[in-house]
Coordinates of C-alpha atoms in Angstrom, one line a residue:
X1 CA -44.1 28.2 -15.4
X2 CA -41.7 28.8 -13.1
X3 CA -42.9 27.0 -10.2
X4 CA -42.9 23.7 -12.1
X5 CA -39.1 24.2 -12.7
X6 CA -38.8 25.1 -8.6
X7 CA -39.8 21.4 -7.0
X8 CA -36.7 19.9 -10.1
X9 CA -34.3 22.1 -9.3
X10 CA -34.4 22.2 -5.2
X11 CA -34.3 18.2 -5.6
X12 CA -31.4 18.5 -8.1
X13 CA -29.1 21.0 -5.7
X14 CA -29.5 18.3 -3.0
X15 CA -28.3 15.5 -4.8
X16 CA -25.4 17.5 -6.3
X17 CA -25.0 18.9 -2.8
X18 CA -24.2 15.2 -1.5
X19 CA -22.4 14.1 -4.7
X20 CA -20.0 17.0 -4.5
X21 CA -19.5 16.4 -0.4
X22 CA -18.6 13.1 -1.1
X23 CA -16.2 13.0 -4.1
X24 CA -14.4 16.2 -2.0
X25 CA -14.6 13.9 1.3
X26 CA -13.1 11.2 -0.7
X27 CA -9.9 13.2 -2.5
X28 CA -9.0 15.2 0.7
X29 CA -9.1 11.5 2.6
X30 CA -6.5 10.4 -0.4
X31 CA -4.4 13.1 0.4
X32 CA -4.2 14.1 -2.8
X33 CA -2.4 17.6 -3.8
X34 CA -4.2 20.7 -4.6
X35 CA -3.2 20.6 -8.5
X36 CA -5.1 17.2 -9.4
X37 CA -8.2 18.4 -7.0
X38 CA -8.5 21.5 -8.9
X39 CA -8.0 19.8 -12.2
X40 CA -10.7 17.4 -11.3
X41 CA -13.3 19.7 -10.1
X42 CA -13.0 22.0 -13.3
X43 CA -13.6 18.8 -15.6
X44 CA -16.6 18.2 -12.8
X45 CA -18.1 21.7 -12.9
X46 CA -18.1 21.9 -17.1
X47 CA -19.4 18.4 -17.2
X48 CA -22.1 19.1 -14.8
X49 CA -22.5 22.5 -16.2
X50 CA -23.2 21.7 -20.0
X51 CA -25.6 18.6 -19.0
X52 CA -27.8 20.6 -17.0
X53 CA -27.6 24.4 -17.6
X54 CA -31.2 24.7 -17.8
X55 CA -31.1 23.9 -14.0
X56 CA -28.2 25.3 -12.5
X57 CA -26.4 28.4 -13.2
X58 CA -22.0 27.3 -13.0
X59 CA -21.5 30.5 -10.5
X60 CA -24.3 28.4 -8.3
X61 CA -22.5 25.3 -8.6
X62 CA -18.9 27.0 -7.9
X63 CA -20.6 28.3 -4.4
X64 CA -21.7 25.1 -3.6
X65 CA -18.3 23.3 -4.1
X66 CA -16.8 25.9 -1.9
X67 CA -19.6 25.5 0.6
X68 CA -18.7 22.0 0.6
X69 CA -15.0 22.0 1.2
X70 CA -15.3 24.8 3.9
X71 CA -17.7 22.3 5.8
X72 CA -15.4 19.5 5.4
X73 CA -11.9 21.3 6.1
X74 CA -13.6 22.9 9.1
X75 CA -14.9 19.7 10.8
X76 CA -12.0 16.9 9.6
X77 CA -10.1 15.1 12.2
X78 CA -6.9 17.0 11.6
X79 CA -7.9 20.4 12.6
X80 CA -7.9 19.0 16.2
X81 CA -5.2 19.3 18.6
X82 CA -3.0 16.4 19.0
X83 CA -2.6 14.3 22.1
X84 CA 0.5 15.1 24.7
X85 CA 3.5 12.1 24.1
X86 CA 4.4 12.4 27.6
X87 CA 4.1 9.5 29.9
X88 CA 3.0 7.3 27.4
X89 CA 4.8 3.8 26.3
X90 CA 4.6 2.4 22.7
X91 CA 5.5 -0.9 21.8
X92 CA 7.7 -1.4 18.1
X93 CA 8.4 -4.5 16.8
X94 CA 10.5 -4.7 14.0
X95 CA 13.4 -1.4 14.6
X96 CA 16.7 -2.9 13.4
X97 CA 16.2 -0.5 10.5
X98 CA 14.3 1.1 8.7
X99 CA 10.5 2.3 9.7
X100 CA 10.7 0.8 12.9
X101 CA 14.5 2.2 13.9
X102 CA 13.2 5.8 12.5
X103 CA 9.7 5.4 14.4
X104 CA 11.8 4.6 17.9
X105 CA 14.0 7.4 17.3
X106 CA 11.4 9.9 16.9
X107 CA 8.9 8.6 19.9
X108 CA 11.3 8.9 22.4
X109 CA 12.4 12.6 21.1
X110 CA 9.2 13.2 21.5
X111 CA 8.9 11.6 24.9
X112 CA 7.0 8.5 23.9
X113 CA 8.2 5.2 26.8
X114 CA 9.5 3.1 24.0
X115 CA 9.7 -0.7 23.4
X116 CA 11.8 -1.6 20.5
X117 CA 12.2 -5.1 19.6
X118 CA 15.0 -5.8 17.2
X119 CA 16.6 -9.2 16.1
X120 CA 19.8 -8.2 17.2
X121 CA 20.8 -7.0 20.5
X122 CA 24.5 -6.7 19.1
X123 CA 23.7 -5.1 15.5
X124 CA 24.0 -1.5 14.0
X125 CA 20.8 -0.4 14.7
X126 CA 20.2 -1.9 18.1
X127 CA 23.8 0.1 19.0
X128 CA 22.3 3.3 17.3
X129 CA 19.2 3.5 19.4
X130 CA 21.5 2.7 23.1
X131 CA 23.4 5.6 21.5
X132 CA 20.9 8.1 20.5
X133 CA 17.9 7.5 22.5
X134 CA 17.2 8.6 25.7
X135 CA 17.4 6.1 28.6
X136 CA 13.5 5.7 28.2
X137 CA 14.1 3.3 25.6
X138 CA 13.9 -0.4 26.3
X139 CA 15.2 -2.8 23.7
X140 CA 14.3 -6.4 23.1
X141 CA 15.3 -8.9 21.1
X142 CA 12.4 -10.4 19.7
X143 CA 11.1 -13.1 16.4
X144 CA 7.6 -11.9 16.5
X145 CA 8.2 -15.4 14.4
X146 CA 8.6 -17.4 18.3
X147 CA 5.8 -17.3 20.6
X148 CA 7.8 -17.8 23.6
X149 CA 10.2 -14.8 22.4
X150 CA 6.6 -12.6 21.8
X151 CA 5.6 -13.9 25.1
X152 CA 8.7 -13.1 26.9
X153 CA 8.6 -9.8 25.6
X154 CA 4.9 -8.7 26.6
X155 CA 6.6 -9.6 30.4
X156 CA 9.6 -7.3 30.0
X157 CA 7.0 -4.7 29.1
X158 CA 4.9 -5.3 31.6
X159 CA 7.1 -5.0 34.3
X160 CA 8.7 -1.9 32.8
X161 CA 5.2 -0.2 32.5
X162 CA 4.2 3.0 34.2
X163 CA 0.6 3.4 35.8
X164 CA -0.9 4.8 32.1
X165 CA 0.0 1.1 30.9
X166 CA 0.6 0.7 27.1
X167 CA -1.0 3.5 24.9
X168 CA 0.5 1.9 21.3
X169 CA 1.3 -0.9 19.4
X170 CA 3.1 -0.4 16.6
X171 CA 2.9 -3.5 14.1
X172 CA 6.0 -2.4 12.0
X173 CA 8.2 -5.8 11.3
X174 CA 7.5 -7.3 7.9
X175 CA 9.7 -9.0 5.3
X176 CA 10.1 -9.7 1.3
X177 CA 11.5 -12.3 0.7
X178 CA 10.5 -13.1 -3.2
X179 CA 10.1 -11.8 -6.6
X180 CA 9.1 -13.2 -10.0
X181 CA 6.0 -14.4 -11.1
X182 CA 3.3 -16.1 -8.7
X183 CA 4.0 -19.5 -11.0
X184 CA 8.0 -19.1 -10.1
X185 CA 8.0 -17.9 -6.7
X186 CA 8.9 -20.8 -4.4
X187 CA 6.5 -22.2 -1.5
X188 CA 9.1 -21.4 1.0
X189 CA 8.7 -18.0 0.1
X190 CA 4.5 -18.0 0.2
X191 CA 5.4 -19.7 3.8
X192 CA 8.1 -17.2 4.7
X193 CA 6.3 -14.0 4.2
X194 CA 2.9 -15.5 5.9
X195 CA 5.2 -16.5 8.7
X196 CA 5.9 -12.7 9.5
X197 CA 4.0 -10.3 7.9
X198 CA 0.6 -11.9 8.8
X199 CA 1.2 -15.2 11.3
X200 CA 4.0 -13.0 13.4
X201 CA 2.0 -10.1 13.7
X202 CA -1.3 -11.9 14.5
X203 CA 1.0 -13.2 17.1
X204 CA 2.1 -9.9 18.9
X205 CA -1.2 -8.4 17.9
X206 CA -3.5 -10.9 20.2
X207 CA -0.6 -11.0 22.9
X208 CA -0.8 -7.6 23.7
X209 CA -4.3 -6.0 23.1
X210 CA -5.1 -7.1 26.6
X211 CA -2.8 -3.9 27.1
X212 CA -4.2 -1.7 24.6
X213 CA -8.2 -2.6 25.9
X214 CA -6.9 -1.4 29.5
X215 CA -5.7 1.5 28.6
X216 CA -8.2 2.2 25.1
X217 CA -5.4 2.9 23.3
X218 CA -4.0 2.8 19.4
X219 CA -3.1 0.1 17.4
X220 CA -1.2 1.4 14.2
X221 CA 0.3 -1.2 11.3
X222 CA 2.4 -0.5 9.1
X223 CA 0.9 -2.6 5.9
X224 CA 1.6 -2.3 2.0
X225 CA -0.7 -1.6 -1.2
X226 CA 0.7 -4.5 -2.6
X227 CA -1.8 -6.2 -0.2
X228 CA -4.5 -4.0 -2.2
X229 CA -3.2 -4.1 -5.6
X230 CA -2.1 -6.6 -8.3
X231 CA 1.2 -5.4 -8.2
X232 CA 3.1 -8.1 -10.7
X233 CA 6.2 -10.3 -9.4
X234 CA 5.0 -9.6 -5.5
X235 CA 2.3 -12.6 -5.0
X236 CA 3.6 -13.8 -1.9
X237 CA 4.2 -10.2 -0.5
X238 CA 1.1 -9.7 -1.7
X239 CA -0.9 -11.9 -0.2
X240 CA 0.6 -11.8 3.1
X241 CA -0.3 -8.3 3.4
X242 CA -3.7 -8.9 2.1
X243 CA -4.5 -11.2 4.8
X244 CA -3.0 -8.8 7.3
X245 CA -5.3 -6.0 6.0
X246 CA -8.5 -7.9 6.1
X247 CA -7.6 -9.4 10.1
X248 CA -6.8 -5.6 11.1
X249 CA -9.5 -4.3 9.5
X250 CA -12.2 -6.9 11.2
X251 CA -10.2 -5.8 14.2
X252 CA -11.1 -2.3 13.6
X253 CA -15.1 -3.2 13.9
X254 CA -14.5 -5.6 16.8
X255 CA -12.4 -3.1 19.1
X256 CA -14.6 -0.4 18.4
X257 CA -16.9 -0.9 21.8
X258 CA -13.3 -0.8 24.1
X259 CA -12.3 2.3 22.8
X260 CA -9.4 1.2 20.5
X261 CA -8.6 3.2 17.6
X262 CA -6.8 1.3 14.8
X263 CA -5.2 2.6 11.9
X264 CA -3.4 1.1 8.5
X265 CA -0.4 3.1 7.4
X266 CA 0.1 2.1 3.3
X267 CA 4.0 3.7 2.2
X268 CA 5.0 4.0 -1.1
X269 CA 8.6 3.0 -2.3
X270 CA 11.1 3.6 0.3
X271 CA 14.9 2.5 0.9
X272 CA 14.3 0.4 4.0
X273 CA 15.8 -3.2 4.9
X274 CA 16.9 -5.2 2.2
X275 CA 15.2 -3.5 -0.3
X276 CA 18.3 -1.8 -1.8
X277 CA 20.9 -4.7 -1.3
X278 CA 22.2 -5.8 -4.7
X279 CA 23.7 -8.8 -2.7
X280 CA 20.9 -9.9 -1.7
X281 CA 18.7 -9.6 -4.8
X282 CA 21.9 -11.4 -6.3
X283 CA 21.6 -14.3 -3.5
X284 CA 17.8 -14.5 -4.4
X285 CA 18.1 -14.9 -8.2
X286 CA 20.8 -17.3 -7.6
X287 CA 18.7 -19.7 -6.0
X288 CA 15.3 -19.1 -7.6
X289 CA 17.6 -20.3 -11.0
X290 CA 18.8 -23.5 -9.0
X291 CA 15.5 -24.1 -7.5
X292 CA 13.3 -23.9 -10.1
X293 CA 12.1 -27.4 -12.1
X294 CA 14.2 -27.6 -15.2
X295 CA 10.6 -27.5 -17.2
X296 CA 9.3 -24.3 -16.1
X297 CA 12.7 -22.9 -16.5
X298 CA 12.5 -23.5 -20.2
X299 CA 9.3 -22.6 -20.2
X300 CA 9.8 -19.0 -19.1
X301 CA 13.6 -18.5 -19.6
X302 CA 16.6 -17.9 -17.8
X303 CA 16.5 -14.0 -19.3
X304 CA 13.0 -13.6 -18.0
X305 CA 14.1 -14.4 -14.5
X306 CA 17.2 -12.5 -14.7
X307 CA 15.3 -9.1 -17.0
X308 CA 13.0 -9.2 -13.4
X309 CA 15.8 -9.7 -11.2
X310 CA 17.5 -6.6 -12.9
X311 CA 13.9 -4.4 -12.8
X312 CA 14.1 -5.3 -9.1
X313 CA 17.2 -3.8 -8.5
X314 CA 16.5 -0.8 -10.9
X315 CA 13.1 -0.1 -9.1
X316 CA 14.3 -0.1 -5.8
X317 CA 17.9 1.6 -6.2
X318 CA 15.0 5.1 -7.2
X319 CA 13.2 4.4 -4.0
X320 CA 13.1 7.3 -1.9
X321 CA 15.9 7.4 1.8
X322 CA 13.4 9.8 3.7
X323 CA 11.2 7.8 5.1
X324 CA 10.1 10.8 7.8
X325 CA 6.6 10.6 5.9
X326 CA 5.9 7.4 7.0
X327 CA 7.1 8.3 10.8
X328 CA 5.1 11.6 10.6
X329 CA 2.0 9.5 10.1
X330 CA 2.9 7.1 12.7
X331 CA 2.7 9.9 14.9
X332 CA -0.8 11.6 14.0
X333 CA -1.8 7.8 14.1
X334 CA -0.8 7.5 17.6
X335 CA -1.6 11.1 18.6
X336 CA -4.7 12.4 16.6
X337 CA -7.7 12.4 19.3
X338 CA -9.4 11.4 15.7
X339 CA -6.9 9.1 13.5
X340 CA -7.7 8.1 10.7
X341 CA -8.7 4.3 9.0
X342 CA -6.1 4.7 6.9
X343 CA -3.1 6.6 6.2
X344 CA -0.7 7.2 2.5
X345 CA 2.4 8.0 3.2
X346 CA 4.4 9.3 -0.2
X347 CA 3.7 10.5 -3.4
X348 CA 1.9 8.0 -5.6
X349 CA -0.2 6.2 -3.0
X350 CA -3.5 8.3 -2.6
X351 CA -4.2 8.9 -6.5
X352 CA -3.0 5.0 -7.2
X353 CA -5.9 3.9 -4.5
X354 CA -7.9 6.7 -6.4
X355 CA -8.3 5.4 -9.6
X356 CA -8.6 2.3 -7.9
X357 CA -11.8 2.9 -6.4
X358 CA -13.4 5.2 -9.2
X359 CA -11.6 4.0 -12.4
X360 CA -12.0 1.2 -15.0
X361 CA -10.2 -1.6 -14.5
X362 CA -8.2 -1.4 -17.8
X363 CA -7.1 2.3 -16.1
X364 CA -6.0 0.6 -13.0
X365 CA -3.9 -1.9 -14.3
X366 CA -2.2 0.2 -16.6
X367 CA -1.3 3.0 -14.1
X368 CA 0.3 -0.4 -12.0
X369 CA 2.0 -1.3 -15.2
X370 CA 3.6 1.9 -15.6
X371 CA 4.3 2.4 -11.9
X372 CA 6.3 -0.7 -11.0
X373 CA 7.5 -3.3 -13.0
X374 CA 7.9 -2.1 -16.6
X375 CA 8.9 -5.7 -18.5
X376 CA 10.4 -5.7 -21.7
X377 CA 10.3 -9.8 -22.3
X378 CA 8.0 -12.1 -22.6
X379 CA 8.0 -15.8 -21.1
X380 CA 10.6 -18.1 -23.7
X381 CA 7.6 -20.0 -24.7
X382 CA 5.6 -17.3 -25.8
X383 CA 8.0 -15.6 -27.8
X384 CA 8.3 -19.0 -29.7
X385 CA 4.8 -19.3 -30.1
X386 CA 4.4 -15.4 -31.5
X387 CA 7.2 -16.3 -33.7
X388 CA 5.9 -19.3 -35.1
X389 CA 2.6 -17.9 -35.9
X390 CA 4.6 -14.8 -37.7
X391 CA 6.4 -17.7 -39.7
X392 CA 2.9 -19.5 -40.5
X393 CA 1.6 -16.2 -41.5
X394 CA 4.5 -15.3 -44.2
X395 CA 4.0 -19.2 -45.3
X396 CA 0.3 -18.9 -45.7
X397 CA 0.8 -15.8 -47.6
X398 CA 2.8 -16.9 -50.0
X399 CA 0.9 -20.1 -50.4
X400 CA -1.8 -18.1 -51.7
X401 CA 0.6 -16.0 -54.1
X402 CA 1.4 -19.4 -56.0
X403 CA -2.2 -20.4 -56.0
X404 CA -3.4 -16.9 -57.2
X405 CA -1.2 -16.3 -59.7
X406 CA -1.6 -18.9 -61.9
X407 CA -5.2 -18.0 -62.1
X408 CA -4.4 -14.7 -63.7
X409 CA -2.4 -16.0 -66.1
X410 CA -5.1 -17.8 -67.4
X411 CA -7.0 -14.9 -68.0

């Protein structure tokens, strides 16, 4: 009797063997903290444990789970030793604030030959790298928006090169330049954010990966999940970076056989650019308001626009100054001898994508609902339409009131 339970049970501890190896391999890729990896395991093992006790004792199971994650801790891509910065040059586009300012800062302290590109050779930042970098650091003025400026550029750097060539290119410039819904944003802003976030960097991308194949170096972009997921009111954003995603992903596959390693960098909510300008939010609602046909205005209301305007404003004001998460992952991307596909820098980011691969859909969206954008009104036309049908209702009922009641007196 117990041989026929032996073949069952040898089959079953190989297919849980996988199934646990995976689901680990995916949470420690997601970065995910300790707390929600235990919590999810436990559900796991008395799941697993009360469907099939008759097979597999949960002391078995809990041996196998640990056998799992010592196998995967011991052989992932961050045990290894990283790289040595010196004598290596990194192109940045983009470092007038923000990532790309912090990201030069922190390459050259490290010894990194840095190219920053910035669209003001006179401005704040520009004056705060010449005054805190080391005299490594080359600055550009550069619109990765103008070919001939991109072009001009990949000269400078070539002349400035050592004999290593470029080791990285660091696709950080980027831009948002709307909010509201996908109906109200404008068509300058779809064109806008294509223009740069996708169209710019394709640009600079293509221009200097004859570089990058010479010397089989990194390519790391600095990207958004809003080009993964619905986030509301971000549609153009949105679907900049979703093109950008798909192009450096097929990039990925295709520079494979040089030796390229290419990674996506996805931040959460951070303080950078003009994320945290009132003014600017201001100057945007402004003209959305005078833009904006006076039918669809109606349609959706001048206190939609402004309750998203407001949520804007609200949403990034909590966003979070440090962005040192972002450079530190800049840095394993550039410096791992294995980096990873992709990387999440801040809390939020890995269980968000998470659920998004293992979840309903009705999960996902809800968890986006309650992490951005949490609106309170409803387009002008719809709130007269739910409050004519509450009207109708009250009428209907006490249509029937008159009709009944005569009836009973009757009786």
């Amino acid at each position: 009797m117990m041989d026929d339970y032996m073949l069952p049970t040898w089959i079953y501890l190989a297919v849980l063997a996988v199934i646990v190896g995976s689901v680990m391999k995916k949470v420690l890729a997601f970065h995910l903290s300790s707390t929600p990896a235990l919590l999810a395991w436990l559900s796991f093992t008395v799941l697993v444990e009360r469907l099939w006790a008759f097979c597999l004792p949960t002391v078995l199971l809990m041996a196998l789970f640990g056998l799992s994650v010592w196998l995967y801790s011991t052989f992932r891509p961050g045990a290894l030793p990283t790289l040595p910065a010196h004598g290596k040059a990194v192109f940045i586009t983009g470092c007038d604030s923000g990532f790309g300012k912090a990201a030069a800062m922190r390459l050259d302290a490290l010894g990194f030959e840095v190219f920053a590109t910035v669209l003001n050779l006179s401005g704040e930042g520009a004056k705060e790298l010449q005054r805190t970098c080391s005299p490594r650091l080359t600055l550009i003025q550069v619109d990765i928006t103008q070919p001939q400026q991109v072009q001009q550029a990949l000269l400078v750097t070539k002349n400035k090169l050592g004999p290593n060539g470029l080791w990285g290119l660091v696709n950080n410039a980027g831009v948002c330049v709307n909010f509201g819904d996908a109906e109200l944003s404008l068509m300058s802003n779809y064109r806008g954010c294509m223009e740069v976030n996708f169209f710019g960097t394709l640009n600079v991308t293509q221009s200097f990966l004859p570089l990058l194949r010479q010397s089989k170096g990194r390519l790391v972009t600095i990207s958004s999940p809003a080009g993964d997921q619905p986030f509301p009111s971000l549609a153009a954003y949105g679907a900049s970076k979703a093109a950008l995603n798909l192009f450096i992903n097929t990039l990925r596959h295709e520079l494979e056989p040089w030796g390229i390693r290419v990674s996506i960098i996805l931040p959460s909510s951070y303080k950078t650019g003009q994320s945290s300008n009132q003014a600017y939010w201001e100057q945007q609602h402004k003209h959305l308001l005078q833009t904006l046909s006076p039918a669809l205005l109606e349609e959706y209301g001048e206190d939609y626009v402004t309750e998203t305007k407001e949520l804007f404003c609200s949403y990034t004001s909590t966003a979070n100054p440090d962005v040192s998460p972002v450079i530190d992952v800049i840095v394993q991307a550039l410096l791992s001898p294995q980096p990873l596909v992709r990387y999440f820098a801040g809390p939020g980011i890995g269980l968000m994508y998470f659920l998004h691969s293992y979840c309903p859909v009705i999960i996902r969206d809800r968890f986006i609902q309650k992490l951005f954008l949490k609106k309170k009104l409803m387009p002008r036309a719809l709130r007269k339409q739910s409050s004519f049908d509450i009207n109708l209702k009250f009428c209907n009922n006490n249509n029937e009131e008159k009709v009944v009641q005569p009836a009973m007196h009757q009786q």
